[in-house]
């Protein structure tokens, strides 16, 4: 899925202002170069003038900041480096951590979105990439997860 679409979905789901998106990115790394004026072009559609593609770095910082914002920072653990490459599986994992979702919650989110997923399919999405049962998360799967999570967070 395009990073801009993920960022746009998260922003809508949580009703975030441009400044709050910047604040989330800075929770992950206060030195990260992102300001309010940089956010607006990231939220535009591809066919709109002024559109700027969202880099993996920006999305990773926002997702990591979301985890810190929702769950807090564990000072006993060293700060984890931000991923250089964001895949749909990584987005799914980070959202699962941020919203503290269990397997039951995940299944319900997919059902609410009208896209039921079996337990083995779901567990395959969270395996290491080299594992024989690993399954890459497709765009449709992530899109439906974001839709179901939005329904859960914002209400019907």
mmCIF file with all atom_site columns, C-alpha atoms in Angstrom:
data_model
loop_
_atom_site.group_PDB
_atom_site.id
_atom_site.type_symbol
_atom_site.label_atom_id
_atom_site.label_alt_id
_atom_site.label_comp_id
_atom_site.label_asym_id
_atom_site.label_entity_id
_atom_site.label_seq_id
_atom_site.pdbx_PDB_ins_code
_atom_site.Cartn_x
_atom_site.Cartn_y
_atom_site.Cartn_z
_atom_site.occupancy
_atom_site.B_iso_or_equiv
_atom_site.pdbx_formal_charge
_atom_site.auth_seq_id
_atom_site.auth_comp_id
_atom_site.auth_asym_id
_atom_site.auth_atom_id
_atom_site.pdbx_PDB_model_num
ATOM 1   C CA . UNK A 1 1   ? 0.000   0.000   0.000  1.00 0.00 ? 1   UNK A CA 1
ATOM 2   C CA . UNK A 1 2   ? 1.225   3.516   -0.662 1.00 0.00 ? 2   UNK A CA 1
ATOM 3   C CA . UNK A 1 3   ? 2.673   5.148   2.467  1.00 0.00 ? 3   UNK A CA 1
ATOM 4   C CA . UNK A 1 4   ? 0.599   8.286   1.855  1.00 0.00 ? 4   UNK A CA 1
ATOM 5   C CA . UNK A 1 5   ? -2.603  6.211   2.007  1.00 0.00 ? 5   UNK A CA 1
ATOM 6   C CA . UNK A 1 6   ? -1.546  4.638   5.310  1.00 0.00 ? 6   UNK A CA 1
ATOM 7   C CA . UNK A 1 7   ? -0.660  8.038   6.770  1.00 0.00 ? 7   UNK A CA 1
ATOM 8   C CA . UNK A 1 8   ? -3.945  9.506   5.555  1.00 0.00 ? 8   UNK A CA 1
ATOM 9   C CA . UNK A 1 9   ? -5.899  6.583   7.076  1.00 0.00 ? 9   UNK A CA 1
ATOM 10  C CA . UNK A 1 10  ? -4.168  6.900   10.447 1.00 0.00 ? 10  UNK A CA 1
ATOM 11  C CA . UNK A 1 11  ? -4.709  10.651  10.484 1.00 0.00 ? 11  UNK A CA 1
ATOM 12  C CA . UNK A 1 12  ? -8.425  10.214  9.742  1.00 0.00 ? 12  UNK A CA 1
ATOM 13  C CA . UNK A 1 13  ? -8.819  7.323   12.198 1.00 0.00 ? 13  UNK A CA 1
ATOM 14  C CA . UNK A 1 14  ? -7.385  9.309   15.101 1.00 0.00 ? 14  UNK A CA 1
ATOM 15  C CA . UNK A 1 15  ? -8.588  12.738  13.905 1.00 0.00 ? 15  UNK A CA 1
ATOM 16  C CA . UNK A 1 16  ? -5.062  14.141  14.039 1.00 0.00 ? 16  UNK A CA 1
ATOM 17  C CA . UNK A 1 17  ? -4.078  17.673  13.109 1.00 0.00 ? 17  UNK A CA 1
ATOM 18  C CA . UNK A 1 18  ? -0.983  18.323  11.001 1.00 0.00 ? 18  UNK A CA 1
ATOM 19  C CA . UNK A 1 19  ? 0.867   19.416  14.130 1.00 0.00 ? 19  UNK A CA 1
ATOM 20  C CA . UNK A 1 20  ? -0.099  16.224  15.973 1.00 0.00 ? 20  UNK A CA 1
ATOM 21  C CA . UNK A 1 21  ? 1.366   14.153  13.116 1.00 0.00 ? 21  UNK A CA 1
ATOM 22  C CA . UNK A 1 22  ? 4.615   16.091  13.524 1.00 0.00 ? 22  UNK A CA 1
ATOM 23  C CA . UNK A 1 23  ? 4.474   15.584  17.296 1.00 0.00 ? 23  UNK A CA 1
ATOM 24  C CA . UNK A 1 24  ? 4.068   11.817  16.817 1.00 0.00 ? 24  UNK A CA 1
ATOM 25  C CA . UNK A 1 25  ? 7.111   11.666  14.535 1.00 0.00 ? 25  UNK A CA 1
ATOM 26  C CA . UNK A 1 26  ? 9.119   13.635  17.090 1.00 0.00 ? 26  UNK A CA 1
ATOM 27  C CA . UNK A 1 27  ? 8.138   11.220  19.869 1.00 0.00 ? 27  UNK A CA 1
ATOM 28  C CA . UNK A 1 28  ? 10.054  8.537   17.995 1.00 0.00 ? 28  UNK A CA 1
ATOM 29  C CA . UNK A 1 29  ? 13.043  10.819  17.318 1.00 0.00 ? 29  UNK A CA 1
ATOM 30  C CA . UNK A 1 30  ? 13.064  14.463  18.454 1.00 0.00 ? 30  UNK A CA 1
ATOM 31  C CA . UNK A 1 31  ? 15.792  15.253  15.914 1.00 0.00 ? 31  UNK A CA 1
ATOM 32  C CA . UNK A 1 32  ? 13.757  13.983  12.943 1.00 0.00 ? 32  UNK A CA 1
ATOM 33  C CA . UNK A 1 33  ? 13.338  16.739  10.352 1.00 0.00 ? 33  UNK A CA 1
ATOM 34  C CA . UNK A 1 34  ? 9.588   17.110  9.867  1.00 0.00 ? 34  UNK A CA 1
ATOM 35  C CA . UNK A 1 35  ? 7.477   20.198  10.412 1.00 0.00 ? 35  UNK A CA 1
ATOM 36  C CA . UNK A 1 36  ? 3.848   21.162  9.977  1.00 0.00 ? 36  UNK A CA 1
ATOM 37  C CA . UNK A 1 37  ? 4.378   22.510  6.447  1.00 0.00 ? 37  UNK A CA 1
ATOM 38  C CA . UNK A 1 38  ? 5.797   19.142  5.349  1.00 0.00 ? 38  UNK A CA 1
ATOM 39  C CA . UNK A 1 39  ? 2.692   17.209  6.409  1.00 0.00 ? 39  UNK A CA 1
ATOM 40  C CA . UNK A 1 40  ? 0.056   18.789  4.149  1.00 0.00 ? 40  UNK A CA 1
ATOM 41  C CA . UNK A 1 41  ? 1.670   17.638  0.833  1.00 0.00 ? 41  UNK A CA 1
ATOM 42  C CA . UNK A 1 42  ? 1.977   14.099  2.247  1.00 0.00 ? 42  UNK A CA 1
ATOM 43  C CA . UNK A 1 43  ? -1.787  13.955  2.779  1.00 0.00 ? 43  UNK A CA 1
ATOM 44  C CA . UNK A 1 44  ? -2.726  14.978  -0.759 1.00 0.00 ? 44  UNK A CA 1
ATOM 45  C CA . UNK A 1 45  ? -3.837  12.416  -3.332 1.00 0.00 ? 45  UNK A CA 1
ATOM 46  C CA . UNK A 1 46  ? -1.458  11.474  -6.136 1.00 0.00 ? 46  UNK A CA 1
ATOM 47  C CA . UNK A 1 47  ? -3.394  13.460  -8.737 1.00 0.00 ? 47  UNK A CA 1
ATOM 48  C CA . UNK A 1 48  ? -3.555  16.664  -6.676 1.00 0.00 ? 48  UNK A CA 1
ATOM 49  C CA . UNK A 1 49  ? -1.028  19.449  -7.256 1.00 0.00 ? 49  UNK A CA 1
ATOM 50  C CA . UNK A 1 50  ? 1.645   19.658  -4.562 1.00 0.00 ? 50  UNK A CA 1
ATOM 51  C CA . UNK A 1 51  ? 1.564   15.924  -3.809 1.00 0.00 ? 51  UNK A CA 1
ATOM 52  C CA . UNK A 1 52  ? 4.752   14.566  -2.217 1.00 0.00 ? 52  UNK A CA 1
ATOM 53  C CA . UNK A 1 53  ? 5.390   10.841  -1.760 1.00 0.00 ? 53  UNK A CA 1
ATOM 54  C CA . UNK A 1 54  ? 5.652   9.795   1.889  1.00 0.00 ? 54  UNK A CA 1
ATOM 55  C CA . UNK A 1 55  ? 8.991   8.162   2.562  1.00 0.00 ? 55  UNK A CA 1
ATOM 56  C CA . UNK A 1 56  ? 9.420   5.002   4.602  1.00 0.00 ? 56  UNK A CA 1
ATOM 57  C CA . UNK A 1 57  ? 11.303  7.072   7.147  1.00 0.00 ? 57  UNK A CA 1
ATOM 58  C CA . UNK A 1 58  ? 8.408   9.486   7.737  1.00 0.00 ? 58  UNK A CA 1
ATOM 59  C CA . UNK A 1 59  ? 5.846   6.691   8.073  1.00 0.00 ? 59  UNK A CA 1
ATOM 60  C CA . UNK A 1 60  ? 8.141   4.676   10.367 1.00 0.00 ? 60  UNK A CA 1
ATOM 61  C CA . UNK A 1 61  ? 8.658   7.687   12.642 1.00 0.00 ? 61  UNK A CA 1
ATOM 62  C CA . UNK A 1 62  ? 4.918   8.401   12.805 1.00 0.00 ? 62  UNK A CA 1
ATOM 63  C CA . UNK A 1 63  ? 4.094   4.753   13.573 1.00 0.00 ? 63  UNK A CA 1
ATOM 64  C CA . UNK A 1 64  ? 6.807   4.507   16.236 1.00 0.00 ? 64  UNK A CA 1
ATOM 65  C CA . UNK A 1 65  ? 5.610   7.796   17.713 1.00 0.00 ? 65  UNK A CA 1
ATOM 66  C CA . UNK A 1 66  ? 2.066   6.425   17.785 1.00 0.00 ? 66  UNK A CA 1
ATOM 67  C CA . UNK A 1 67  ? 3.293   3.455   19.805 1.00 0.00 ? 67  UNK A CA 1
ATOM 68  C CA . UNK A 1 68  ? 5.062   5.738   22.281 1.00 0.00 ? 68  UNK A CA 1
ATOM 69  C CA . UNK A 1 69  ? 2.023   8.044   22.467 1.00 0.00 ? 69  UNK A CA 1
ATOM 70  C CA . UNK A 1 70  ? -0.478  5.254   23.140 1.00 0.00 ? 70  UNK A CA 1
ATOM 71  C CA . UNK A 1 71  ? 1.642   2.927   25.286 1.00 0.00 ? 71  UNK A CA 1
ATOM 72  C CA . UNK A 1 72  ? 4.374   5.123   26.713 1.00 0.00 ? 72  UNK A CA 1
ATOM 73  C CA . UNK A 1 73  ? 8.115   4.692   26.496 1.00 0.00 ? 73  UNK A CA 1
ATOM 74  C CA . UNK A 1 74  ? 9.778   1.927   28.484 1.00 0.00 ? 74  UNK A CA 1
ATOM 75  C CA . UNK A 1 75  ? 12.883  3.583   29.906 1.00 0.00 ? 75  UNK A CA 1
ATOM 76  C CA . UNK A 1 76  ? 14.367  0.192   30.855 1.00 0.00 ? 76  UNK A CA 1
ATOM 77  C CA . UNK A 1 77  ? 14.567  -0.823  27.183 1.00 0.00 ? 77  UNK A CA 1
ATOM 78  C CA . UNK A 1 78  ? 17.023  0.753   24.742 1.00 0.00 ? 78  UNK A CA 1
ATOM 79  C CA . UNK A 1 79  ? 15.456  2.894   22.035 1.00 0.00 ? 79  UNK A CA 1
ATOM 80  C CA . UNK A 1 80  ? 14.815  0.744   18.975 1.00 0.00 ? 80  UNK A CA 1
ATOM 81  C CA . UNK A 1 81  ? 16.131  2.014   15.665 1.00 0.00 ? 81  UNK A CA 1
ATOM 82  C CA . UNK A 1 82  ? 13.512  3.121   13.150 1.00 0.00 ? 82  UNK A CA 1
ATOM 83  C CA . UNK A 1 83  ? 13.014  0.705   10.258 1.00 0.00 ? 83  UNK A CA 1
ATOM 84  C CA . UNK A 1 84  ? 14.610  1.694   6.976  1.00 0.00 ? 84  UNK A CA 1
ATOM 85  C CA . UNK A 1 85  ? 12.027  -0.209  4.916  1.00 0.00 ? 85  UNK A CA 1
ATOM 86  C CA . UNK A 1 86  ? 8.324   -0.264  5.748  1.00 0.00 ? 86  UNK A CA 1
ATOM 87  C CA . UNK A 1 87  ? 6.207   -3.108  4.370  1.00 0.00 ? 87  UNK A CA 1
ATOM 88  C CA . UNK A 1 88  ? 2.527   -3.767  4.881  1.00 0.00 ? 88  UNK A CA 1
ATOM 89  C CA . UNK A 1 89  ? 3.482   -6.428  7.450  1.00 0.00 ? 89  UNK A CA 1
ATOM 90  C CA . UNK A 1 90  ? 5.482   -3.878  9.456  1.00 0.00 ? 90  UNK A CA 1
ATOM 91  C CA . UNK A 1 91  ? 2.559   -1.401  9.378  1.00 0.00 ? 91  UNK A CA 1
ATOM 92  C CA . UNK A 1 92  ? 0.220   -4.155  10.604 1.00 0.00 ? 92  UNK A CA 1
ATOM 93  C CA . UNK A 1 93  ? 2.638   -5.109  13.415 1.00 0.00 ? 93  UNK A CA 1
ATOM 94  C CA . UNK A 1 94  ? 3.136   -1.530  14.557 1.00 0.00 ? 94  UNK A CA 1
ATOM 95  C CA . UNK A 1 95  ? -0.602  -0.824  14.621 1.00 0.00 ? 95  UNK A CA 1
ATOM 96  C CA . UNK A 1 96  ? -1.168  -4.044  16.539 1.00 0.00 ? 96  UNK A CA 1
ATOM 97  C CA . UNK A 1 97  ? 1.377   -2.961  19.144 1.00 0.00 ? 97  UNK A CA 1
ATOM 98  C CA . UNK A 1 98  ? 0.134   0.642   19.308 1.00 0.00 ? 98  UNK A CA 1
ATOM 99  C CA . UNK A 1 99  ? -3.485  -0.363  19.904 1.00 0.00 ? 99  UNK A CA 1
ATOM 100 C CA . UNK A 1 100 ? -2.561  -3.385  22.076 1.00 0.00 ? 100 UNK A CA 1
ATOM 101 C CA . UNK A 1 101 ? -4.619  -5.751  19.926 1.00 0.00 ? 101 UNK A CA 1
ATOM 102 C CA . UNK A 1 102 ? -4.952  -9.453  20.656 1.00 0.00 ? 102 UNK A CA 1
ATOM 103 C CA . UNK A 1 103 ? -5.623  -12.140 18.053 1.00 0.00 ? 103 UNK A CA 1
ATOM 104 C CA . UNK A 1 104 ? -9.319  -11.996 18.946 1.00 0.00 ? 104 UNK A CA 1
ATOM 105 C CA . UNK A 1 105 ? -9.335  -8.222  18.448 1.00 0.00 ? 105 UNK A CA 1
ATOM 106 C CA . UNK A 1 106 ? -7.596  -8.583  15.094 1.00 0.00 ? 106 UNK A CA 1
ATOM 107 C CA . UNK A 1 107 ? -10.090 -11.175 13.889 1.00 0.00 ? 107 UNK A CA 1
ATOM 108 C CA . UNK A 1 108 ? -12.989 -8.979  14.962 1.00 0.00 ? 108 UNK A CA 1
ATOM 109 C CA . UNK A 1 109 ? -11.514 -5.967  13.166 1.00 0.00 ? 109 UNK A CA 1
ATOM 110 C CA . UNK A 1 110 ? -11.321 -7.949  9.929  1.00 0.00 ? 110 UNK A CA 1
ATOM 111 C CA . UNK A 1 111 ? -14.864 -9.250  10.406 1.00 0.00 ? 111 UNK A CA 1
ATOM 112 C CA . UNK A 1 112 ? -16.134 -5.712  11.060 1.00 0.00 ? 112 UNK A CA 1
ATOM 113 C CA . UNK A 1 113 ? -14.513 -4.619  7.810  1.00 0.00 ? 113 UNK A CA 1
ATOM 114 C CA . UNK A 1 114 ? -16.299 -7.433  5.972  1.00 0.00 ? 114 UNK A CA 1
ATOM 115 C CA . UNK A 1 115 ? -13.036 -9.280  5.296  1.00 0.00 ? 115 UNK A CA 1
ATOM 116 C CA . UNK A 1 116 ? -12.767 -12.283 7.650  1.00 0.00 ? 116 UNK A CA 1
ATOM 117 C CA . UNK A 1 117 ? -9.312  -13.836 8.012  1.00 0.00 ? 117 UNK A CA 1
ATOM 118 C CA . UNK A 1 118 ? -8.562  -17.277 9.460  1.00 0.00 ? 118 UNK A CA 1
ATOM 119 C CA . UNK A 1 119 ? -6.259  -17.764 12.454 1.00 0.00 ? 119 UNK A CA 1
ATOM 120 C CA . UNK A 1 120 ? -3.481  -19.400 10.402 1.00 0.00 ? 120 UNK A CA 1
ATOM 121 C CA . UNK A 1 121 ? -3.629  -16.592 7.819  1.00 0.00 ? 121 UNK A CA 1
ATOM 122 C CA . UNK A 1 122 ? -3.374  -13.980 10.549 1.00 0.00 ? 122 UNK A CA 1
ATOM 123 C CA . UNK A 1 123 ? -0.502  -15.659 12.378 1.00 0.00 ? 123 UNK A CA 1
ATOM 124 C CA . UNK A 1 124 ? 1.398   -16.030 9.073  1.00 0.00 ? 124 UNK A CA 1
ATOM 125 C CA . UNK A 1 125 ? 1.383   -12.236 8.691  1.00 0.00 ? 125 UNK A CA 1
ATOM 126 C CA . UNK A 1 126 ? 3.323   -11.801 11.937 1.00 0.00 ? 126 UNK A CA 1
ATOM 127 C CA . UNK A 1 127 ? 6.059   -14.368 11.280 1.00 0.00 ? 127 UNK A CA 1
ATOM 128 C CA . UNK A 1 128 ? 9.636   -13.500 10.379 1.00 0.00 ? 128 UNK A CA 1
ATOM 129 C CA . UNK A 1 129 ? 10.175  -12.979 6.644  1.00 0.00 ? 129 UNK A CA 1
ATOM 130 C CA . UNK A 1 130 ? 12.397  -16.075 6.341  1.00 0.00 ? 130 UNK A CA 1
ATOM 131 C CA . UNK A 1 131 ? 9.941   -18.418 8.065  1.00 0.00 ? 131 UNK A CA 1
ATOM 132 C CA . UNK A 1 132 ? 8.371   -21.069 5.825  1.00 0.00 ? 132 UNK A CA 1
ATOM 133 C CA . UNK A 1 133 ? 4.838   -20.027 6.865  1.00 0.00 ? 133 UNK A CA 1
ATOM 134 C CA . UNK A 1 134 ? 5.427   -16.292 6.429  1.00 0.00 ? 134 UNK A CA 1
ATOM 135 C CA . UNK A 1 135 ? 2.838   -14.540 4.282  1.00 0.00 ? 135 UNK A CA 1
ATOM 136 C CA . UNK A 1 136 ? 3.287   -11.026 2.908  1.00 0.00 ? 136 UNK A CA 1
ATOM 137 C CA . UNK A 1 137 ? 0.434   -8.686  3.787  1.00 0.00 ? 137 UNK A CA 1
ATOM 138 C CA . UNK A 1 138 ? -1.312  -7.575  0.618  1.00 0.00 ? 138 UNK A CA 1
ATOM 139 C CA . UNK A 1 139 ? -2.684  -4.106  -0.017 1.00 0.00 ? 139 UNK A CA 1
ATOM 140 C CA . UNK A 1 140 ? -6.301  -5.298  0.177  1.00 0.00 ? 140 UNK A CA 1
ATOM 141 C CA . UNK A 1 141 ? -5.687  -6.967  3.543  1.00 0.00 ? 141 UNK A CA 1
ATOM 142 C CA . UNK A 1 142 ? -4.042  -3.852  5.020  1.00 0.00 ? 142 UNK A CA 1
ATOM 143 C CA . UNK A 1 143 ? -6.721  -1.586  3.547  1.00 0.00 ? 143 UNK A CA 1
ATOM 144 C CA . UNK A 1 144 ? -9.456  -3.691  5.168  1.00 0.00 ? 144 UNK A CA 1
ATOM 145 C CA . UNK A 1 145 ? -7.593  -3.771  8.468  1.00 0.00 ? 145 UNK A CA 1
ATOM 146 C CA . UNK A 1 146 ? -7.316  0.026   8.459  1.00 0.00 ? 146 UNK A CA 1
ATOM 147 C CA . UNK A 1 147 ? -11.023 0.254   7.604  1.00 0.00 ? 147 UNK A CA 1
ATOM 148 C CA . UNK A 1 148 ? -11.990 -2.084  10.456 1.00 0.00 ? 148 UNK A CA 1
ATOM 149 C CA . UNK A 1 149 ? -9.663  -0.351  12.919 1.00 0.00 ? 149 UNK A CA 1
ATOM 150 C CA . UNK A 1 150 ? -11.156 3.015   11.946 1.00 0.00 ? 150 UNK A CA 1
ATOM 151 C CA . UNK A 1 151 ? -14.637 1.632   12.621 1.00 0.00 ? 151 UNK A CA 1
ATOM 152 C CA . UNK A 1 152 ? -13.451 0.430   16.018 1.00 0.00 ? 152 UNK A CA 1
ATOM 153 C CA . UNK A 1 153 ? -11.681 3.659   16.998 1.00 0.00 ? 153 UNK A CA 1
ATOM 154 C CA . UNK A 1 154 ? -14.161 6.191   15.601 1.00 0.00 ? 154 UNK A CA 1
ATOM 155 C CA . UNK A 1 155 ? -17.314 4.150   16.174 1.00 0.00 ? 155 UNK A CA 1
ATOM 156 C CA . UNK A 1 156 ? -19.882 3.099   13.601 1.00 0.00 ? 156 UNK A CA 1
#
